[in-house]
PDB file of C-alpha atoms and ligand atoms in Angstrom:
ATOM      1  CA  MET A   1     -16.946   1.068  11.313  1.00 90.00           C
ATOM      2  CA  GLU A   2     -20.375   0.133   9.877  1.00 94.00           C
ATOM      3  CA  PRO A   3     -22.486  -3.071   9.743  1.00 93.00           C
ATOM      4  CA  ARG A   4     -20.278  -6.059   8.757  1.00 95.00           C
ATOM      5  CA  ILE A   5     -17.023  -4.022   8.911  1.00 96.00           C
ATOM      6  CA  GLY A   6     -14.878  -3.982  12.060  1.00 95.00           C
ATOM      7  CA  ARG A   7     -11.405  -2.547  12.601  1.00 96.00           C
ATOM      8  CA  LEU A   8      -8.600  -3.406  15.014  1.00 93.00           C
ATOM      9  CA  LEU A   9      -5.410  -1.362  15.359  1.00 92.00           C
ATOM     10  CA  ALA A  10      -2.074  -3.154  15.839  1.00 88.00           C
ATOM     11  CA  HIS A  11       0.410  -1.550  18.230  1.00 88.00           C
ATOM     12  CA  ASN A  12       3.174  -0.892  15.711  1.00 84.00           C
ATOM     13  CA  PRO A  13       3.218   2.913  15.384  1.00 79.00           C
ATOM     14  CA  SER A  14       6.107   4.466  13.420  1.00 78.00           C
ATOM     15  CA  ALA A  15       7.013   7.198  10.950  1.00 72.00           C
ATOM     16  CA  PHE A  16       5.786   4.809   8.221  1.00 74.00           C
ATOM     17  CA  THR A  17       2.718   3.222   9.845  1.00 77.00           C
ATOM     18  CA  TYR A  18       1.137   6.256  11.602  1.00 75.00           C
ATOM     19  CA  TYR A  19      -0.696   4.850  14.668  1.00 80.00           C
ATOM     20  CA  GLY A  20      -0.110   1.331  13.347  1.00 86.00           C
ATOM     21  CA  THR A  21      -1.586  -1.203  10.939  1.00 92.00           C
ATOM     22  CA  GLN A  22      -5.376  -1.409  10.854  1.00 95.00           C
ATOM     23  CA  THR A  23      -6.734  -4.927  10.496  1.00 97.00           C
ATOM     24  CA  TYR A  24     -10.297  -5.159   9.167  1.00 98.00           C
ATOM     25  CA  LEU A  25     -12.859  -7.861   9.940  1.00 98.00           C
ATOM     26  CA  LEU A  26     -15.504  -8.292   7.229  1.00 98.00           C
ATOM     27  CA  GLY A  27     -18.660 -10.314   7.637  1.00 97.00           C
ATOM     28  CA  GLU A  28     -21.404 -11.347  10.038  1.00 96.00           C
ATOM     29  CA  ARG A  29     -21.499 -15.093  10.738  1.00 96.00           C
ATOM     30  CA  GLU A  30     -18.408 -15.725   8.647  1.00 98.00           C
ATOM     31  CA  LEU A  31     -15.377 -13.430   8.599  1.00 97.00           C
ATOM     32  CA  ALA A  32     -12.567 -12.360   6.317  1.00 98.00           C
ATOM     33  CA  ILE A  33      -9.612 -10.786   8.088  1.00 98.00           C
ATOM     34  CA  VAL A  34      -7.924  -8.165   5.892  1.00 98.00           C
ATOM     35  CA  ASP A  35      -4.266  -7.301   6.570  1.00 97.00           C
ATOM     36  CA  PRO A  36      -3.724  -9.343   9.747  1.00 97.00           C
ATOM     37  CA  GLY A  37      -0.699  -7.158  10.495  1.00 95.00           C
ATOM     38  CA  PRO A  38       2.651  -7.720  12.197  1.00 93.00           C
ATOM     39  CA  ASP A  39       3.352 -10.908  14.143  1.00 92.00           C
ATOM     40  CA  LEU A  40       2.744  -9.367  17.583  1.00 91.00           C
ATOM     41  CA  PRO A  41       1.280 -11.867  20.098  1.00 94.00           C
ATOM     42  CA  GLU A  42      -0.896  -9.150  21.694  1.00 95.00           C
ATOM     43  CA  HIS A  43      -2.388  -8.253  18.281  1.00 94.00           C
ATOM     44  CA  ILE A  44      -3.110 -11.888  17.438  1.00 94.00           C
ATOM     45  CA  ASP A  45      -4.723 -12.359  20.868  1.00 95.00           C
ATOM     46  CA  ALA A  46      -6.828  -9.224  20.329  1.00 95.00           C
ATOM     47  CA  LEU A  47      -7.866 -10.488  16.882  1.00 94.00           C
ATOM     48  CA  THR A  48      -8.899 -13.833  18.369  1.00 95.00           C
ATOM     49  CA  VAL A  49     -11.097 -12.034  20.907  1.00 95.00           C
ATOM     50  CA  ALA A  50     -12.574  -9.792  18.163  1.00 95.00           C
ATOM     51  CA  ILE A  51     -13.362 -12.832  15.990  1.00 96.00           C
ATOM     52  CA  GLY A  52     -15.307 -14.372  18.908  1.00 94.00           C
ATOM     53  CA  ASP A  53     -17.644 -17.159  17.810  1.00 95.00           C
ATOM     54  CA  ARG A  54     -17.720 -16.066  14.170  1.00 96.00           C
ATOM     55  CA  LYS A  55     -16.143 -18.345  11.563  1.00 97.00           C
ATOM     56  CA  PRO A  56     -13.008 -17.029   9.833  1.00 97.00           C
ATOM     57  CA  VAL A  57     -13.073 -18.189   6.205  1.00 98.00           C
ATOM     58  CA  ALA A  58     -10.191 -16.152   4.746  1.00 98.00           C
ATOM     59  CA  ILE A  59      -7.118 -14.290   5.962  1.00 98.00           C
ATOM     60  CA  MET A  60      -6.388 -11.739   3.255  1.00 98.00           C
ATOM     61  CA  CYS A  61      -3.221  -9.682   2.683  1.00 97.00           C
ATOM     62  CA  THR A  62      -3.084  -6.641   0.397  1.00 97.00           C
ATOM     63  CA  HIS A  63       0.700  -7.026   0.081  1.00 96.00           C
ATOM     64  CA  THR A  64       3.659  -8.498   1.930  1.00 95.00           C
ATOM     65  CA  HIS A  65       5.311  -5.633   3.782  1.00 93.00           C
ATOM     66  CA  ARG A  66       6.263  -6.673   7.298  1.00 90.00           C
ATOM     67  CA  ASP A  67       3.581  -4.521   8.894  1.00 92.00           C
ATOM     68  CA  HIS A  68       0.823  -6.323   6.914  1.00 94.00           C
ATOM     69  CA  SER A  69       1.287 -10.069   6.408  1.00 94.00           C
ATOM     70  CA  PRO A  70       3.418 -11.750   9.145  1.00 94.00           C
ATOM     71  CA  ALA A  71       0.409 -12.376  11.439  1.00 96.00           C
ATOM     72  CA  ALA A  72      -1.289 -14.368   8.652  1.00 96.00           C
ATOM     73  CA  ARG A  73       0.408 -17.701   9.397  1.00 96.00           C
ATOM     74  CA  PRO A  74      -0.016 -17.731  13.208  1.00 95.00           C
ATOM     75  CA  LEU A  75      -3.629 -16.595  12.778  1.00 96.00           C
ATOM     76  CA  ALA A  76      -4.230 -19.327  10.179  1.00 97.00           C
ATOM     77  CA  GLU A  77      -2.820 -21.895  12.587  1.00 96.00           C
ATOM     78  CA  ARG A  78      -5.025 -20.641  15.386  1.00 94.00           C
ATOM     79  CA  THR A  79      -8.260 -20.350  13.371  1.00 95.00           C
ATOM     80  CA  GLY A  80      -7.881 -22.929  10.594  1.00 95.00           C
ATOM     81  CA  ALA A  81      -8.742 -20.288   7.969  1.00 97.00           C
ATOM     82  CA  PRO A  82      -6.787 -20.258   4.696  1.00 98.00           C
ATOM     83  CA  ILE A  83      -4.498 -17.393   3.651  1.00 97.00           C
ATOM     84  CA  VAL A  84      -5.954 -15.891   0.483  1.00 97.00           C
ATOM     85  CA  GLY A  85      -4.873 -12.828  -1.484  1.00 96.00           C
ATOM     86  CA  CYS A  86      -1.725 -11.313  -2.927  1.00 96.00           C
ATOM     87  CA  PRO A  87       1.008 -13.531  -4.384  1.00 94.00           C
ATOM     88  CA  PRO A  88       4.265 -14.025  -2.466  1.00 93.00           C
ATOM     89  CA  LEU A  89       7.205 -11.894  -3.510  1.00 87.00           C
ATOM     90  CA  ALA A  90      10.776 -13.159  -3.360  1.00 75.00           C
ATOM     91  CA  LEU A  91      12.974 -10.188  -2.532  1.00 74.00           C
ATOM     92  CA  LYS A  92      16.336 -10.756  -0.945  1.00 67.00           C
ATOM     93  CA  THR A  93      17.442  -8.940   2.198  1.00 61.00           C
ATOM     94  CA  VAL A  94      20.866  -8.224   0.654  1.00 61.00           C
ATOM     95  CA  GLY A  95      22.002  -7.408  -2.885  1.00 63.00           C
ATOM     96  CA  PRO A  96      20.690  -5.149  -5.643  1.00 60.00           C
ATOM     97  CA  ARG A  97      17.079  -6.412  -5.413  1.00 58.00           C
ATOM     98  CA  ALA A  98      17.159  -6.233  -1.610  1.00 61.00           C
ATOM     99  CA  ASP A  99      14.333  -4.864   0.467  1.00 68.00           C
ATOM    100  CA  ALA A 100      14.330  -5.738   4.158  1.00 68.00           C
ATOM    101  CA  SER A 101      10.772  -4.442   4.585  1.00 83.00           C
ATOM    102  CA  PHE A 102       9.372  -7.537   2.818  1.00 85.00           C
ATOM    103  CA  ASP A 103       7.956 -10.570   4.576  1.00 87.00           C
ATOM    104  CA  GLY A 104       9.827 -13.453   2.930  1.00 85.00           C
ATOM    105  CA  ASP A 105       7.940 -16.067   4.971  1.00 89.00           C
ATOM    106  CA  TYR A 106       4.531 -15.303   3.456  1.00 93.00           C
ATOM    107  CA  THR A 107       2.999 -18.467   1.965  1.00 94.00           C
ATOM    108  CA  PRO A 108      -0.592 -18.054   0.745  1.00 96.00           C
ATOM    109  CA  ASP A 109      -2.934 -21.006   0.352  1.00 97.00           C
ATOM    110  CA  ARG A 110      -4.667 -19.322  -2.577  1.00 97.00           C
ATOM    111  CA  VAL A 111      -3.539 -16.382  -4.733  1.00 97.00           C
ATOM    112  CA  LEU A 112      -6.217 -14.063  -6.120  1.00 98.00           C
ATOM    113  CA  ALA A 113      -5.793 -12.597  -9.596  1.00 97.00           C
ATOM    114  CA  ASP A 114      -7.451  -9.317 -10.550  1.00 98.00           C
ATOM    115  CA  GLY A 115     -11.242  -9.744 -10.388  1.00 98.00           C
ATOM    116  CA  GLU A 116     -11.200 -13.057  -8.509  1.00 98.00           C
ATOM    117  CA  THR A 117     -13.382 -13.362  -5.423  1.00 98.00           C
ATOM    118  CA  VAL A 118     -13.788 -14.900  -1.992  1.00 98.00           C
ATOM    119  CA  GLU A 119     -17.270 -15.281  -0.484  1.00 97.00           C
ATOM    120  CA  VAL A 120     -18.125 -14.327   3.067  1.00 98.00           C
ATOM    121  CA  ASP A 121     -21.749 -14.950   4.163  1.00 97.00           C
ATOM    122  CA  GLY A 122     -22.460 -15.349   0.433  1.00 96.00           C
ATOM    123  CA  ARG A 123     -21.179 -11.842  -0.321  1.00 97.00           C
ATOM    124  CA  PRO A 124     -18.174 -11.493  -2.621  1.00 98.00           C
ATOM    125  CA  ILE A 125     -14.889  -9.807  -1.766  1.00 98.00           C
ATOM    126  CA  VAL A 126     -13.232  -8.932  -5.081  1.00 98.00           C
ATOM    127  CA  ALA A 127      -9.485  -8.553  -5.642  1.00 98.00           C
ATOM    128  CA  VAL A 128      -8.486  -5.355  -7.471  1.00 98.00           C
ATOM    129  CA  ALA A 129      -4.870  -5.544  -8.679  1.00 98.00           C
ATOM    130  CA  THR A 130      -3.126  -2.264  -7.833  1.00 98.00           C
ATOM    131  CA  PRO A 131       0.652  -2.638  -8.368  1.00 97.00           C
ATOM    132  CA  GLY A 132       2.920   0.316  -7.654  1.00 95.00           C
ATOM    133  CA  HIS A 133       3.544   0.596  -3.902  1.00 94.00           C
ATOM    134  CA  THR A 134       4.634  -3.032  -4.323  1.00 93.00           C
ATOM    135  CA  SER A 135       4.337  -5.205  -7.430  1.00 93.00           C
ATOM    136  CA  ASN A 136       2.002  -7.651  -5.650  1.00 95.00           C
ATOM    137  CA  HIS A 137      -0.432  -5.123  -4.142  1.00 97.00           C
ATOM    138  CA  LEU A 138      -4.170  -5.859  -4.178  1.00 98.00           C
ATOM    139  CA  CYS A 139      -7.108  -3.790  -2.974  1.00 98.00           C
ATOM    140  CA  PHE A 140     -10.264  -5.645  -1.885  1.00 98.00           C
ATOM    141  CA  ALA A 141     -13.783  -4.508  -2.815  1.00 98.00           C
ATOM    142  CA  TYR A 142     -16.632  -5.469  -0.474  1.00 98.00           C
ATOM    143  CA  GLY A 143     -19.992  -4.020  -1.444  1.00 96.00           C
ATOM    144  CA  ASP A 144     -19.284  -0.371  -2.225  1.00 97.00           C
ATOM    145  CA  ALA A 145     -16.327  -0.164   0.194  1.00 98.00           C
ATOM    146  CA  LEU A 146     -12.746  -0.619  -0.993  1.00 98.00           C
ATOM    147  CA  PHE A 147      -9.970  -1.830   1.322  1.00 98.00           C
ATOM    148  CA  THR A 148      -6.983  -0.009  -0.082  1.00 97.00           C
ATOM    149  CA  GLY A 149      -4.051  -1.344   1.987  1.00 97.00           C
ATOM    150  CA  ASP A 150      -1.132   0.997   1.310  1.00 95.00           C
ATOM    151  CA  HIS A 151      -2.197   1.925  -2.230  1.00 97.00           C
ATOM    152  CA  VAL A 152      -4.239   4.836  -0.904  1.00 95.00           C
ATOM    153  CA  MET A 153      -3.737   5.845   2.726  1.00 90.00           C
ATOM    154  CA  GLY A 154      -5.738   8.188   4.893  1.00 84.00           C
ATOM    155  CA  TRP A 155      -2.846  10.067   6.504  1.00 75.00           C
ATOM    156  CA  SER A 156       0.063  10.416   4.063  1.00 76.00           C
ATOM    157  CA  THR A 157       1.086   9.834   0.482  1.00 82.00           C
ATOM    158  CA  THR A 158       2.192   6.294  -0.327  1.00 86.00           C
ATOM    159  CA  VAL A 159       5.875   5.379  -0.396  1.00 86.00           C
ATOM    160  CA  VAL A 160       6.892   4.068  -3.832  1.00 90.00           C
ATOM    161  CA  VAL A 161      10.458   2.775  -3.651  1.00 88.00           C
ATOM    162  CA  PRO A 162      12.403   0.848  -6.331  1.00 89.00           C
ATOM    163  CA  PRO A 163      13.385  -1.844  -7.055  1.00 86.00           C
ATOM    164  CA  ASP A 164       9.933  -3.255  -6.382  1.00 90.00           C
ATOM    165  CA  GLY A 165       7.981   0.000  -6.160  1.00 91.00           C
ATOM    166  CA  ASP A 166       7.125   1.433  -9.586  1.00 94.00           C
ATOM    167  CA  MET A 167       5.837   4.985 -10.100  1.00 95.00           C
ATOM    168  CA  ALA A 168       4.274   4.452 -13.540  1.00 96.00           C
ATOM    169  CA  ALA A 169       2.444   1.356 -12.267  1.00 97.00           C
ATOM    170  CA  TYR A 170       1.373   3.249  -9.146  1.00 97.00           C
ATOM    171  CA  ILE A 171      -0.156   6.130 -11.115  1.00 96.00           C
ATOM    172  CA  GLN A 172      -1.849   3.670 -13.465  1.00 97.00           C
ATOM    173  CA  SER A 173      -3.317   1.917 -10.410  1.00 98.00           C
ATOM    174  CA  LEU A 174      -4.612   5.284  -9.141  1.00 97.00           C
ATOM    175  CA  GLU A 175      -6.208   5.845 -12.571  1.00 97.00           C
ATOM    176  CA  LYS A 176      -7.803   2.411 -12.211  1.00 98.00           C
ATOM    177  CA  LEU A 177      -9.543   3.572  -9.013  1.00 97.00           C
ATOM    178  CA  ARG A 178     -10.834   6.635 -10.842  1.00 96.00           C
ATOM    179  CA  GLY A 179     -12.770   4.289 -13.105  1.00 94.00           C
ATOM    180  CA  ARG A 180     -14.539   2.722 -10.104  1.00 96.00           C
ATOM    181  CA  HIS A 181     -17.495   3.954  -8.054  1.00 95.00           C
ATOM    182  CA  ASP A 182     -16.517   3.093  -4.491  1.00 98.00           C
ATOM    183  CA  ARG A 183     -18.365   4.933  -1.723  1.00 98.00           C
ATOM    184  CA  ILE A 184     -15.542   4.790   0.815  1.00 98.00           C
ATOM    185  CA  TYR A 185     -11.937   3.615   1.177  1.00 98.00           C
ATOM    186  CA  TYR A 186     -10.661   1.844   4.271  1.00 98.00           C
ATOM    187  CA  PRO A 187      -6.841   2.127   4.247  1.00 97.00           C
ATOM    188  CA  ALA A 188      -4.419   0.090   6.370  1.00 96.00           C
ATOM    189  CA  HIS A 189      -3.111   3.323   7.882  1.00 94.00           C
ATOM    190  CA  GLY A 190      -5.110   6.433   8.727  1.00 92.00           C
ATOM    191  CA  ASP A 191      -8.751   7.452   8.596  1.00 94.00           C
ATOM    192  CA  PRO A 192     -11.330   6.223   6.086  1.00 96.00           C
ATOM    193  CA  VAL A 193     -11.481   8.242   2.876  1.00 97.00           C
ATOM    194  CA  THR A 194     -15.062   9.414   2.374  1.00 97.00           C
ATOM    195  CA  ASN A 195     -14.484  11.346  -0.878  1.00 96.00           C
ATOM    196  CA  PRO A 196     -12.622   8.696  -2.920  1.00 97.00           C
ATOM    197  CA  GLN A 197     -12.865  10.294  -6.379  1.00 96.00           C
ATOM    198  CA  GLN A 198     -11.747  13.725  -5.210  1.00 95.00           C
ATOM    199  CA  TYR A 199      -8.971  12.205  -3.085  1.00 96.00           C
ATOM    200  CA  VAL A 200      -7.563  10.059  -5.908  1.00 97.00           C
ATOM    201  CA  ARG A 201      -7.618  13.060  -8.270  1.00 96.00           C
ATOM    202  CA  HIS A 202      -5.661  14.969  -5.644  1.00 95.00           C
ATOM    203  CA  LEU A 203      -3.107  12.124  -5.280  1.00 95.00           C
ATOM    204  CA  ILE A 204      -2.552  11.939  -9.043  1.00 95.00           C
ATOM    205  CA  GLY A 205      -2.166  15.725  -9.190  1.00 95.00           C
ATOM    206  CA  HIS A 206       0.352  15.588  -6.347  1.00 93.00           C
ATOM    207  CA  ARG A 207       2.526  13.029  -8.203  1.00 94.00           C
ATOM    208  CA  MET A 208       2.315  15.023 -11.445  1.00 95.00           C
ATOM    209  CA  GLN A 209       3.442  18.132  -9.613  1.00 95.00           C
ATOM    210  CA  ARG A 210       6.309  16.226  -7.961  1.00 95.00           C
ATOM    211  CA  GLU A 211       7.406  14.902 -11.345  1.00 96.00           C
ATOM    212  CA  LYS A 212       7.362  18.398 -12.848  1.00 96.00           C
ATOM    213  CA  GLN A 213       9.413  19.692  -9.923  1.00 96.00           C
ATOM    214  CA  ILE A 214      12.039  16.935 -10.275  1.00 97.00           C
ATOM    215  CA  LEU A 215      12.298  17.477 -14.029  1.00 97.00           C
ATOM    216  CA  LYS A 216      12.775  21.215 -13.503  1.00 97.00           C
ATOM    217  CA  LEU A 217      15.561  20.645 -10.931  1.00 97.00           C
ATOM    218  CA  VAL A 218      17.386  18.212 -13.231  1.00 97.00           C
ATOM    219  CA  ARG A 219      17.003  20.542 -16.213  1.00 96.00           C
ATOM    220  CA  GLU A 220      18.617  23.403 -14.234  1.00 96.00           C
ATOM    221  CA  LYS A 221      21.775  21.333 -13.689  1.00 96.00           C
ATOM    222  CA  PRO A 222      22.908  17.761 -13.110  1.00 96.00           C
ATOM    223  CA  ARG A 223      22.007  16.747  -9.560  1.00 97.00           C
ATOM    224  CA  PRO A 224      22.387  13.719  -7.274  1.00 96.00           C
ATOM    225  CA  ILE A 225      19.219  12.376  -5.632  1.00 96.00           C
ATOM    226  CA  ALA A 226      20.111  13.785  -2.194  1.00 94.00           C
ATOM    227  CA  GLU A 227      20.184  17.294  -3.663  1.00 95.00           C
ATOM    228  CA  ILE A 228      16.838  16.775  -5.417  1.00 96.00           C
ATOM    229  CA  VAL A 229      15.313  15.615  -2.110  1.00 95.00           C
ATOM    230  CA  ALA A 230      16.724  18.643  -0.246  1.00 94.00           C
ATOM    231  CA  ASN A 231      15.168  20.979  -2.839  1.00 94.00           C
ATOM    232  CA  ALA A 232      11.876  19.184  -3.393  1.00 93.00           C
ATOM    233  CA  TYR A 233      11.064  18.310   0.243  1.00 91.00           C
ATOM    234  CA  PRO A 234      11.996  21.308   2.400  1.00 89.00           C
ATOM    235  CA  GLY A 235      11.584  20.686   6.143  1.00 90.00           C
ATOM    236  CA  LEU A 236      11.247  16.921   5.711  1.00 89.00           C
ATOM    237  CA  ASP A 237      11.229  14.725   8.854  1.00 88.00           C
ATOM    238  CA  PRO A 238      14.812  13.273   8.892  1.00 87.00           C
ATOM    239  CA  ARG A 239      13.380   9.771   9.421  1.00 84.00           C
ATOM    240  CA  LEU A 240      11.710  10.050   6.003  1.00 85.00           C
ATOM    241  CA  VAL A 241      14.711  11.225   3.943  1.00 89.00           C
ATOM    242  CA  THR A 242      15.568   7.697   2.735  1.00 87.00           C
ATOM    243  CA  ALA A 243      11.970   7.028   1.702  1.00 86.00           C
ATOM    244  CA  ALA A 244      11.793  10.396  -0.095  1.00 90.00           C
ATOM    245  CA  GLY A 245      15.025   9.484  -1.928  1.00 93.00           C
ATOM    246  CA  GLY A 246      13.351   6.239  -2.993  1.00 91.00           C
ATOM    247  CA  SER A 247      10.287   8.090  -4.299  1.00 93.00           C
ATOM    248  CA  VAL A 248      12.517  10.533  -6.223  1.00 95.00           C
ATOM    249  CA  LEU A 249      14.369   7.558  -7.740  1.00 95.00           C
ATOM    250  CA  ALA A 250      11.016   6.009  -8.716  1.00 95.00           C
ATOM    251  CA  HIS A 251      10.106   9.243 -10.540  1.00 96.00           C
ATOM    252  CA  LEU A 252      13.537   9.434 -12.209  1.00 97.00           C
ATOM    253  CA  LEU A 253      13.346   5.832 -13.442  1.00 96.00           C
ATOM    254  CA  ASP A 254       9.903   6.551 -14.889  1.00 96.00           C
ATOM    255  CA  LEU A 255      11.211   9.753 -16.570  1.00 97.00           C
ATOM    256  CA  GLN A 256      14.217   7.801 -17.899  1.00 97.00           C
ATOM    257  CA  ARG A 257      11.917   5.173 -19.393  1.00 96.00           C
ATOM    258  CA  ARG A 258      10.109   7.993 -21.178  1.00 96.00           C
ATOM    259  CA  GLY A 259      13.416   9.395 -22.494  1.00 97.00           C
ATOM    260  CA  LEU A 260      13.326  12.640 -20.460  1.00 97.00           C
ATOM    261  CA  VAL A 261      16.302  12.129 -18.103  1.00 97.00           C
ATOM    262  CA  GLU A 262      19.476  10.054 -17.946  1.00 96.00           C
ATOM    263  CA  SER A 263      21.755   8.991 -15.110  1.00 95.00           C
ATOM    264  CA  ARG A 264      25.442   9.857 -15.191  1.00 93.00           C
ATOM    265  CA  GLY A 265      27.289   8.313 -12.254  1.00 91.00           C
ATOM    266  CA  GLU A 266      25.606   9.645  -9.118  1.00 92.00           C
ATOM    267  CA  GLU A 267      23.951  12.505 -10.996  1.00 96.00           C
ATOM    268  CA  TRP A 268      20.793  12.779 -13.038  1.00 96.00           C
ATOM    269  CA  ILE A 269      20.748  14.977 -16.146  1.00 95.00           C
ATOM    270  CA  ALA A 270      18.107  16.106 -18.640  1.00 94.00           C
ATOM    271  CA  ALA A 271      18.047  13.975 -21.807  1.00 91.00           C
TER     272      ALA A 271
HETATM  273 ZN1   ZN B 301       3.365  -1.318   2.459  1.00 83.73          ZN
END
């Protein structure tokens, strides 16, 4: 992508991953591998070839969705590098706190708190805590580039789905990026973002507009989430209806916390 920043695409395209997960290799003589990706043997082989004779010193995950972290352990075993980054997250695959998209096998060697660093060739990579998409999401700053994982993506808005996804936290984490001066974002999915400030302003505006729209629909009459989705997302790809329902729920829970809506059985009503 530029000196000291390489990118390798995993072959896991889908309605949620675009062309697939993009793994980044940061460094010159030493390397940090950001978002190793899904546990696909061909991707791990390709990463090993890309690493070449450079020395991996950290395998770093922005969060623990299954398209980001499962390759960490096999890559650590192959290279000897430690897994460093986001904390593990214990979500069950069944029950009220269930979310099957989480990697329950993720076991980091070192967890980075907000502002903590890893050094590669003597240059720091700084963890920037950005909860919202998931509660354990980190971005990584390297020079004036920010590796944004799924917090900010280059092709689509980010899915924020309860119970772990939190809309208020997500918007606060977008505001946090507005206070930074990054030159470029490298997301895990989609193209680099070369106008970060403008793009983040646009994302915040988009969520505000969505919230206004949901509030208006609920104020017209009590509605179930499916009806809000049908009204707020006309022409939506059927594969994304469940995710859109999750995002609407995330907005509703945030509005409920602020005393603007209430749930009544399956329906949501204005408070
Ligand atoms: Zn994700």
